[in-house]
Coordinates of C-alpha atoms (C1' of nucleotides) in Angstrom, one line a residue:
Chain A
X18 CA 30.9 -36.6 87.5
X19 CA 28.7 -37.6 89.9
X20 CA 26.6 -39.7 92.1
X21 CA 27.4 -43.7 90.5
X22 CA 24.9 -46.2 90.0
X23 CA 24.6 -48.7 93.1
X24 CA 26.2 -46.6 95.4
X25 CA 25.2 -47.0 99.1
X26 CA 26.3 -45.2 102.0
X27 CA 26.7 -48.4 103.8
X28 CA 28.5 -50.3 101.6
X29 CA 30.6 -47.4 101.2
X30 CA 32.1 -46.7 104.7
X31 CA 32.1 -50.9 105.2
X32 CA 35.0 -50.8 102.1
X33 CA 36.6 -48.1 103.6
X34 CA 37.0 -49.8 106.6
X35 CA 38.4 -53.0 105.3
X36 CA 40.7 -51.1 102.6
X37 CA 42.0 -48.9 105.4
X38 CA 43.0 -51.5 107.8
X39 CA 44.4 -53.6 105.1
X40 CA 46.5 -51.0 103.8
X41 CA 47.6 -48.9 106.8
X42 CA 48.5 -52.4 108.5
X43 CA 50.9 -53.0 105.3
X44 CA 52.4 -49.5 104.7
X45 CA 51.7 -47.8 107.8
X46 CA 49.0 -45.0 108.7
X47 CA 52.0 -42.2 107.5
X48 CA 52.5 -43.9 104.4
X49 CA 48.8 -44.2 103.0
X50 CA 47.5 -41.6 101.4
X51 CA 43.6 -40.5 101.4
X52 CA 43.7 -41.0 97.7
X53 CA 45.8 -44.3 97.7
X54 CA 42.7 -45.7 99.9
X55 CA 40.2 -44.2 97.4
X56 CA 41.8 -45.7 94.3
X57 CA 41.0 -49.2 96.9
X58 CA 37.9 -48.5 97.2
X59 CA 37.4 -47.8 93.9
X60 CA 36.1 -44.1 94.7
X61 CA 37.4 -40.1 94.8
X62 CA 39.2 -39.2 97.6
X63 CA 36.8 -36.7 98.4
X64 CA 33.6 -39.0 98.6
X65 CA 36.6 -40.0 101.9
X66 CA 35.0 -37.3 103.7
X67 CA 31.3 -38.1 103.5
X68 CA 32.0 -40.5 106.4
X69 CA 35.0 -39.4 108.2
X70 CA 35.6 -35.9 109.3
X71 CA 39.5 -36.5 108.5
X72 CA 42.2 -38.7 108.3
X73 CA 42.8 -39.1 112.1
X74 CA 39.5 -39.6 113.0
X75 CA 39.3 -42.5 110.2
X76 CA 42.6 -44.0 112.5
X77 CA 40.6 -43.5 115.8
X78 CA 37.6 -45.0 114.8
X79 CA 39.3 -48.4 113.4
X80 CA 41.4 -48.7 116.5
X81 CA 38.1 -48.1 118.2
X82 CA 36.1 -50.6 116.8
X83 CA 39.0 -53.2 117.6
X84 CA 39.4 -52.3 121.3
X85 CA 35.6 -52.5 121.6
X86 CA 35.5 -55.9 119.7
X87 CA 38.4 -57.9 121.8
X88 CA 36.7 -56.1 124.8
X89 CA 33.2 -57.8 124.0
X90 CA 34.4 -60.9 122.6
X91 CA 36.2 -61.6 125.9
X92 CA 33.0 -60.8 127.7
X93 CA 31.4 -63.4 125.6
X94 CA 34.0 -65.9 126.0
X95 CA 34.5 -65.7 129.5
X96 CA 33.8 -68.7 131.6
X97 CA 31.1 -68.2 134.3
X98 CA 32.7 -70.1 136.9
X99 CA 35.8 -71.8 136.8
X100 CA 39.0 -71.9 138.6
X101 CA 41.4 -69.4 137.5
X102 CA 43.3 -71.7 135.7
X103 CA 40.3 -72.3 133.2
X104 CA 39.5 -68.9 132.8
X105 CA 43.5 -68.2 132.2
X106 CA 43.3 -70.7 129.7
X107 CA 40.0 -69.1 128.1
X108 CA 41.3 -65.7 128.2
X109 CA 44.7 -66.8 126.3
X110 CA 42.5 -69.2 123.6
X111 CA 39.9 -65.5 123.4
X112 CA 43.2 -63.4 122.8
X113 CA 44.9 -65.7 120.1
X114 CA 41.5 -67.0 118.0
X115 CA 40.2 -63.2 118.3
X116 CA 44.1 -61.5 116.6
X117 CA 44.6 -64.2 114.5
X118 CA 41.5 -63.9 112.8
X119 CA 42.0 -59.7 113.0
X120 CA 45.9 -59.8 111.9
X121 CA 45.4 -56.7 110.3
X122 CA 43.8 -54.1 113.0
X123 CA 45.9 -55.7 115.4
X124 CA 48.9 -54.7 113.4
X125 CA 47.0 -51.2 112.9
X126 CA 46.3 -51.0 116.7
X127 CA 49.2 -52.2 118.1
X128 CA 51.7 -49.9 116.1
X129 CA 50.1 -46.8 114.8
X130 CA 49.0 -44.9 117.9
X131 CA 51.8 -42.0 118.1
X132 CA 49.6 -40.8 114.7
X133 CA 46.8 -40.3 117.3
X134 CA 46.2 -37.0 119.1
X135 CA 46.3 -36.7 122.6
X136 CA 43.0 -36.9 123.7
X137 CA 42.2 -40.3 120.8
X138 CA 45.1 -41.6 122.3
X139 CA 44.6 -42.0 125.9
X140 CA 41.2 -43.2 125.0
X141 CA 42.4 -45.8 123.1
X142 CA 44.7 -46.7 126.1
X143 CA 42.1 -46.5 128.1
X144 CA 40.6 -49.4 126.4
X145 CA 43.9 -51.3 126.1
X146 CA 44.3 -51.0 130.4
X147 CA 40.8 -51.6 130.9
X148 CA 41.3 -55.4 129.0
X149 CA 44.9 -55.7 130.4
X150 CA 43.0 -55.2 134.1
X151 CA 41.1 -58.2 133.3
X152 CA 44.1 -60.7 133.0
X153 CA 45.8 -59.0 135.4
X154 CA 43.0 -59.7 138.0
X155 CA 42.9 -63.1 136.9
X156 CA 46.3 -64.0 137.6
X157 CA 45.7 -61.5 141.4
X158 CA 42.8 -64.5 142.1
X159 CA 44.7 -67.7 140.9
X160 CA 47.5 -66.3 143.0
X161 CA 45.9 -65.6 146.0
X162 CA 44.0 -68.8 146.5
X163 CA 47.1 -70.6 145.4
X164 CA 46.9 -72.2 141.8
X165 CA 49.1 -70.1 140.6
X166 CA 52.8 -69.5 141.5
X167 CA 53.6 -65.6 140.2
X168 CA 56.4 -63.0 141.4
X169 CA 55.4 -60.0 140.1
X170 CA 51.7 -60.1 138.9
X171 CA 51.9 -57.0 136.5
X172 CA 54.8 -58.0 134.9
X173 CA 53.8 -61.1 134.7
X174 CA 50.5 -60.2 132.9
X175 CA 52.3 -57.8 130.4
X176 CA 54.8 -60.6 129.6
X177 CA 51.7 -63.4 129.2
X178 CA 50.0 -60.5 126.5
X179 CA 53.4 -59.7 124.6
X180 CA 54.0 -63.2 124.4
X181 CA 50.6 -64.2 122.7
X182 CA 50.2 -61.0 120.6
X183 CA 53.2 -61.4 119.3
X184 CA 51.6 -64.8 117.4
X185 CA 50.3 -62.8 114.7
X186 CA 54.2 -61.9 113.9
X187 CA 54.8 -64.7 112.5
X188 CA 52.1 -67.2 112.2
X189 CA 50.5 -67.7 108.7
X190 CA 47.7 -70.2 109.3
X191 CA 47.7 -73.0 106.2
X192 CA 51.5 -73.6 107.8
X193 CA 52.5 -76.7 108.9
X194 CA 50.3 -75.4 112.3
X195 CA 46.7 -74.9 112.4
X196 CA 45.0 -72.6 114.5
X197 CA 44.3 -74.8 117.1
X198 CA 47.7 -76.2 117.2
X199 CA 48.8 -72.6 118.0
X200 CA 46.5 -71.6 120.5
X201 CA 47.0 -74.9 122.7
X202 CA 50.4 -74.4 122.5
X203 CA 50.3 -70.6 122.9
X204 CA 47.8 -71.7 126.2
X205 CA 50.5 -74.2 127.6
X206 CA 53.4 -71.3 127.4
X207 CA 50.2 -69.2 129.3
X208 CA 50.2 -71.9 131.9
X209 CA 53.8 -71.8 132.8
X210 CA 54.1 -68.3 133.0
X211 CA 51.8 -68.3 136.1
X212 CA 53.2 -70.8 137.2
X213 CA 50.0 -73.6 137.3
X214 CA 51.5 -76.8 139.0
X215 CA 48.9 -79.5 137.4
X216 CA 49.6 -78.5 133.8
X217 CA 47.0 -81.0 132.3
X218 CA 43.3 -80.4 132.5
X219 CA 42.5 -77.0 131.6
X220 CA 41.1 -75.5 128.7
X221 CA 41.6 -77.0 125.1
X222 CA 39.4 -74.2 123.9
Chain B
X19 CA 75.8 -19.6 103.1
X20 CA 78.4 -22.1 103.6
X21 CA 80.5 -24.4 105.7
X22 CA 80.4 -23.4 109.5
X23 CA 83.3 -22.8 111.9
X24 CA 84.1 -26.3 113.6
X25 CA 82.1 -28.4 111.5
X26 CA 83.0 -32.1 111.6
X27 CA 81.9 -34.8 108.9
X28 CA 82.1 -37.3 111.6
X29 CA 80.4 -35.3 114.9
X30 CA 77.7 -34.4 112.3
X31 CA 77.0 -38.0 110.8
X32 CA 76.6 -38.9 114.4
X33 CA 74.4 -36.1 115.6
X34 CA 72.3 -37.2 112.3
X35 CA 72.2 -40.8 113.7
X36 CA 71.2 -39.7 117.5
X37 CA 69.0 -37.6 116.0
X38 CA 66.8 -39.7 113.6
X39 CA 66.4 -43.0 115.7
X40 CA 65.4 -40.8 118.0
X41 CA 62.4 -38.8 115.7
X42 CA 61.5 -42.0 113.6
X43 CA 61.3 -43.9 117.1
X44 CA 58.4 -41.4 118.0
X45 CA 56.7 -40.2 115.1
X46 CA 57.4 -43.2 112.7
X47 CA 59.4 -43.3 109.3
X48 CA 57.0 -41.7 106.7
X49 CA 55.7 -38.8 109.3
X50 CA 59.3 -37.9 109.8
X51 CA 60.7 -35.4 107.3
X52 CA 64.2 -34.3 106.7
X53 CA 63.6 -30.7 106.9
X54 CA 62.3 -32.0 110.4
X55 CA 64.9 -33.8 111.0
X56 CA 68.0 -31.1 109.7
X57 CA 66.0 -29.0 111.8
X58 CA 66.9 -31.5 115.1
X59 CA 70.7 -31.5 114.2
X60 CA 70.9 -28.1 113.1
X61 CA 71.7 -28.3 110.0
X62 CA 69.6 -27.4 106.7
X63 CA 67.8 -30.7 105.2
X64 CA 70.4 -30.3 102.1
X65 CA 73.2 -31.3 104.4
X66 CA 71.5 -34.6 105.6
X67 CA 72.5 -35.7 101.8
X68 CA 76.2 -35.4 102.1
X69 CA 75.7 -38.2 104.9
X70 CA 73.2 -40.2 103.1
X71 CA 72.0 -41.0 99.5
X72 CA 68.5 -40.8 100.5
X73 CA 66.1 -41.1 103.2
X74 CA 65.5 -45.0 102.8
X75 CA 69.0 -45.6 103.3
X76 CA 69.3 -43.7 106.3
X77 CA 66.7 -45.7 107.5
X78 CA 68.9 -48.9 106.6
X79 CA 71.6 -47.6 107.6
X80 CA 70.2 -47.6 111.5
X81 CA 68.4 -50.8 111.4
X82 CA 71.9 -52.5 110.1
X83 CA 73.5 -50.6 112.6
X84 CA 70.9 -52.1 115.0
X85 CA 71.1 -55.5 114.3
X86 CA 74.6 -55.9 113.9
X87 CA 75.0 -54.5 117.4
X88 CA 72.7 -57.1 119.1
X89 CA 74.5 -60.0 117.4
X90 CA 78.2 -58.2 118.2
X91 CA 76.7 -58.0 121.6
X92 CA 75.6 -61.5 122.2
X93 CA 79.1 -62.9 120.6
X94 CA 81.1 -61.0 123.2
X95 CA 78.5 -62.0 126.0
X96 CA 77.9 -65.7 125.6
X97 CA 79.8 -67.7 128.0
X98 CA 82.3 -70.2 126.3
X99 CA 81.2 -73.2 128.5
X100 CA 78.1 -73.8 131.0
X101 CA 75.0 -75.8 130.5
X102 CA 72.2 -74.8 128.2
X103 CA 70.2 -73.3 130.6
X104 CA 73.1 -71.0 132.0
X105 CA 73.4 -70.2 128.3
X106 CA 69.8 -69.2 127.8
X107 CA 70.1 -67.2 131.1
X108 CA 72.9 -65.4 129.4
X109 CA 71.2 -64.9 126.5
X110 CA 67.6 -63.5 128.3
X111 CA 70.0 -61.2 130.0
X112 CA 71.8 -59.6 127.1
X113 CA 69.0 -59.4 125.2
X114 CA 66.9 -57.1 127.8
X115 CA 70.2 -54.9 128.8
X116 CA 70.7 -54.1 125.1
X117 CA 67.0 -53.7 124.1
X118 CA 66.8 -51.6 127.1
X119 CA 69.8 -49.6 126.7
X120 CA 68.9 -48.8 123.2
X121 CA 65.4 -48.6 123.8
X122 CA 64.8 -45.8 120.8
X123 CA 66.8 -48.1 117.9
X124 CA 64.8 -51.1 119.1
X125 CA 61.4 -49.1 118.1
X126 CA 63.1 -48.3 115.0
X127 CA 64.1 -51.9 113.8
X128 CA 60.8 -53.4 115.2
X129 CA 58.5 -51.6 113.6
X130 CA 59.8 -49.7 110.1
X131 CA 60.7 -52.6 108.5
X132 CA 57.7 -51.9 106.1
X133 CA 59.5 -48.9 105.3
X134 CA 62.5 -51.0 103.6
X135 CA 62.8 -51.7 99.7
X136 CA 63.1 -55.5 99.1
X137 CA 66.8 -56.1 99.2
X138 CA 67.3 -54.0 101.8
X139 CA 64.2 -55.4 103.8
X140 CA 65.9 -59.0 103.7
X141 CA 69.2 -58.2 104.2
X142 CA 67.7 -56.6 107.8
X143 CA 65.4 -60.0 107.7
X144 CA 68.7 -62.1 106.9
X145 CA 70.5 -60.3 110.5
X146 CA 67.4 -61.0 112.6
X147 CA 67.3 -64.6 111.6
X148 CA 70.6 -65.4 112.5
X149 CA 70.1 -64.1 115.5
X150 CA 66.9 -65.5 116.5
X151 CA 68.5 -68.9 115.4
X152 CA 71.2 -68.5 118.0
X153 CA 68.0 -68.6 120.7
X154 CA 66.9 -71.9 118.6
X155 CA 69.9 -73.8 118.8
X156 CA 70.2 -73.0 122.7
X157 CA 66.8 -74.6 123.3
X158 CA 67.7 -77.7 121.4
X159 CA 70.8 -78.5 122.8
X160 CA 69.2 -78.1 126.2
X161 CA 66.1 -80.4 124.8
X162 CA 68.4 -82.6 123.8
X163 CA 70.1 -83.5 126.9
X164 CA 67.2 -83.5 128.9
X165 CA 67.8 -79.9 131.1
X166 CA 64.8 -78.2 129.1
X167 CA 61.0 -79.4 128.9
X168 CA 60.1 -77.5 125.5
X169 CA 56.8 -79.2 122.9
X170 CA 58.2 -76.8 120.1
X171 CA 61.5 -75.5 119.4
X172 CA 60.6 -73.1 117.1
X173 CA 57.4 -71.5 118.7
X174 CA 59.2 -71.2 122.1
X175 CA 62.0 -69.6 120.3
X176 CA 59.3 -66.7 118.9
X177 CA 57.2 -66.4 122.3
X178 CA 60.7 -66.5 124.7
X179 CA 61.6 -63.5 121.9
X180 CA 58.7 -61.8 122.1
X181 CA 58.1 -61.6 125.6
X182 CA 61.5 -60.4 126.6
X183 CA 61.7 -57.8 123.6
X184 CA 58.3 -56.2 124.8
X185 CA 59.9 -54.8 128.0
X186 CA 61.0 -52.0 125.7
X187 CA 56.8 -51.4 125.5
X188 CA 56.0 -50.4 128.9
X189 CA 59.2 -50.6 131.1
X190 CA 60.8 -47.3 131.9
X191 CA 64.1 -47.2 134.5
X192 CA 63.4 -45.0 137.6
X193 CA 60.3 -46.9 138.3
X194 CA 59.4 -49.1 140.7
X195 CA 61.9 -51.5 139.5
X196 CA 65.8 -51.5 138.3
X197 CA 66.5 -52.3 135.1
X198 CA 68.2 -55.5 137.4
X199 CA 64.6 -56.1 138.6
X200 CA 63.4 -56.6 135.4
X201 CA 66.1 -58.7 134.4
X202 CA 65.9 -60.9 136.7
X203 CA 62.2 -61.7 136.3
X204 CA 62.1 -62.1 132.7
X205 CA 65.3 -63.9 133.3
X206 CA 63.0 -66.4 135.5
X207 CA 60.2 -66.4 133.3
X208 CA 62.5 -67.2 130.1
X209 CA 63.4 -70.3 132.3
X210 CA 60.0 -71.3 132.8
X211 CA 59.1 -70.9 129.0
X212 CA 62.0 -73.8 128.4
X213 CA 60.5 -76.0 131.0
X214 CA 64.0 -75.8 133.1
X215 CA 63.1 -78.1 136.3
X216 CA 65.6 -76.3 138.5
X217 CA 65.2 -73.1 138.8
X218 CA 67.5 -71.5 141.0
X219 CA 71.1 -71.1 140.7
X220 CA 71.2 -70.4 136.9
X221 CA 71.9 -66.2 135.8
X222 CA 72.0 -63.4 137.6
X223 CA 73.9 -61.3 135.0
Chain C
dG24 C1' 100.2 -18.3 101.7
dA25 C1' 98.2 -20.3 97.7
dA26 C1' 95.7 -24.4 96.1
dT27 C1' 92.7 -28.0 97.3
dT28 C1' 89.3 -30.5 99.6
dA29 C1' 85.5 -30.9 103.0
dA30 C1' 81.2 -29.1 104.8
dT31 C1' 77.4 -26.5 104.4
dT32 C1' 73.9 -23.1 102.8
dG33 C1' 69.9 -21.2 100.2
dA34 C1' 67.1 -21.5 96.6
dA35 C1' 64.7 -24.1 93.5
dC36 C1' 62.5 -28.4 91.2
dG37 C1' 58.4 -31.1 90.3
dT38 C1' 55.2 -34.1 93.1
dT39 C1' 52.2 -35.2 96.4
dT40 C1' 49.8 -34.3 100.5
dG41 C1' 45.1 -33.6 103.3
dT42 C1' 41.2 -31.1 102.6
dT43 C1' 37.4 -27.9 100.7
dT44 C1' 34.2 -26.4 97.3
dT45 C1' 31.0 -26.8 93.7
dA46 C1' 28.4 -29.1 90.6
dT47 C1' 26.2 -33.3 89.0
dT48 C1' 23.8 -37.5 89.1
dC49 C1' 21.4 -41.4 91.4
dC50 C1' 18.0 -43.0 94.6
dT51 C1' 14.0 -42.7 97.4
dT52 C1' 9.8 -40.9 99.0
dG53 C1' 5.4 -38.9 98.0
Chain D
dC3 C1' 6.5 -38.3 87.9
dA4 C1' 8.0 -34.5 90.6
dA5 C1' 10.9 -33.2 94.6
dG6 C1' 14.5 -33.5 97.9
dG7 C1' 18.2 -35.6 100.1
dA8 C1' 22.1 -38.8 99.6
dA9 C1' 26.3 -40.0 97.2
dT10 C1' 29.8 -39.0 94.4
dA11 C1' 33.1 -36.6 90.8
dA12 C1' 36.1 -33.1 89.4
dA13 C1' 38.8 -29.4 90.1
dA14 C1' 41.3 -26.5 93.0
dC15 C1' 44.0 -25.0 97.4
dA16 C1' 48.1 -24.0 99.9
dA17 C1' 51.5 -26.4 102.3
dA18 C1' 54.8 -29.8 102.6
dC19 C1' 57.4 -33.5 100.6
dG20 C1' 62.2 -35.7 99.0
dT21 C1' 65.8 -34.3 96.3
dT22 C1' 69.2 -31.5 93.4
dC23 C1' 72.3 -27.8 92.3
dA24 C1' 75.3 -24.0 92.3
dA25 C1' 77.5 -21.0 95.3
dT26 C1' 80.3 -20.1 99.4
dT27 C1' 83.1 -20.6 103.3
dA28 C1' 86.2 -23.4 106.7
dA29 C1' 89.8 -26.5 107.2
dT30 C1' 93.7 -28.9 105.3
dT31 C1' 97.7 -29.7 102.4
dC32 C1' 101.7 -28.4 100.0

DNA sequence: GAATTAATTGAACGTTTGTTTTATTCCTTG
DNA sequence: CAAGGAATAAAACAAACGTTCAATTAATTC
């Protein structure tokens, strides 16, 4: 009727997290209910509220912490120095490791934003421009000091992220591809896209 | 209270159509209702039921609709004779004009598959196969005789799809570019994605 | 112009929804 | 071992959900 034995605040919101994502990314945000995701967690819908105001603001803060996460791992990953090829090839091996391992909140990020309000939303996007700027400004510098050979350099970057998001689509790891097969063949298709003359050399990341 | 003056089974099963791709494209499935829905056609939600056994169906209904309008599509656009890599030019070209044209249904077919009971879900699955195996079978014969540089049949099949279908993401027509524009870039970037040596002359649908 | 069929309404059904409130128990700190 | 805050259960709320049914009117057929 009450408080359980073991129960910890912590522990709490961590499986809510993980039973969210994994259940909004297979039904959809619509089509889970607050109760469906307590009978995951193995709790009363109500105890829900204890750690998130409501059922938007649950959606917000797991597309949040995924934005934030690809926007600090990239940061990490990203080479020093390096010729914009290198870093291309770093930024498409950061993309593919980083949704691969995250299949679910990318599915969750990537298709469940109409069920955000106005002002989540355009923060959200915020995010999503703010890491698109990044490869777009790669491709600007390889372009301008001539390793790379690219039309139209937003279009270009919004086909090079489609393309390599789209991995998670289809690819079930423990196929006949590893990872690593993936990625360096994911990185290759990067490669062309921008056009990079000397295909050999860069990254294996 | 009853049947209205000039009420058509046909205009009305159309209007129901227009109507829901065009909802379900911008709320999603589940957080679409058919109260909500009636209420876009005019008609009370009772009605929808005359048209449709059930909202799932409706649902299946578009997608096959969909899908069996890409593949018509691509049938009647394929030239009978021309090298593979006027072929695959062909087929980057009908594949943005229809995705672009249809823009709403695309959303629809892409993303509320989850929505789908399991017969129906492959039967959709069954559609999108055979048409994704069309884009396979164009980068192998041009593989094969040497016009196209492609490592993986397969995986350059899903990337060439996935980057040309993502237009529908962030491309609207009246920008800065024509839906022509647009065509004939991913057109060019399709080409580059097979590993085509030449590229000029091919396209320009 | 009567009989029949097609198209639609309006009300109702039982569930389920997100959320709130209240009470109860566990855990921690002193 | 007492006190107080943290964590949860259980019950309740109105609103909305998909769907069904009987009644009613418009169009079509004979």
């Amino acid at each position: 009727m009450a408080r359980t034995t073991g129960s910890d605040g912590g522990k709490t919101e961590a499986a809510i997290r993980r039973a969210a994502v994994k259940l909004i990314a297979r039904h959809g945000f619509e089509a889970v209910s607050m109760r469906q995701l307590a009978g995951e967690v193995g709790v009363q819908a109500a105890a829900l509220y204890r750690y998130f105001p409501n059922k938007e603001q649950l959606l917000y803060s797991l597309m949040r912490e995924h934005m934030e996460g690809l926007i600090a791992a990239w940061q990490a990953a990203r080479p020093k120095d390096g010729d914009p090829a290198t870093i291309l090839a770093a930024f498409a091996a950061n993309h593919i490791r980083f949704h691969v391992e995250r299949r679910h909140s990318t599915q969750v990020s990537n298709m469940e934003l109409r069920s955000l309000g106005r002002d989540r939303l355009s923060a959200i996007l915020k995010l999503r421009t703010a890491y698109e700027g990044q490869l777009r400004q790669i491709l600007r510098d390889g372009a301008q000091c001539g390793v790379f050979d690219i039309e139209d350099t937003a279009l270009t970057a919004m086909a090079i992220i489609q393309m390599i998001t789209g991995v998670i689509v289809w690819f079930r790891p423990d196929d006949r591809l590893s990872v690593a097969d993936v990625s360096r063949k994911y990185q290759a298709m990067t490669m062309r896209l921008a056009g990079v003359t000397n295909e050999t050399e860069h990254g294996h990341v």
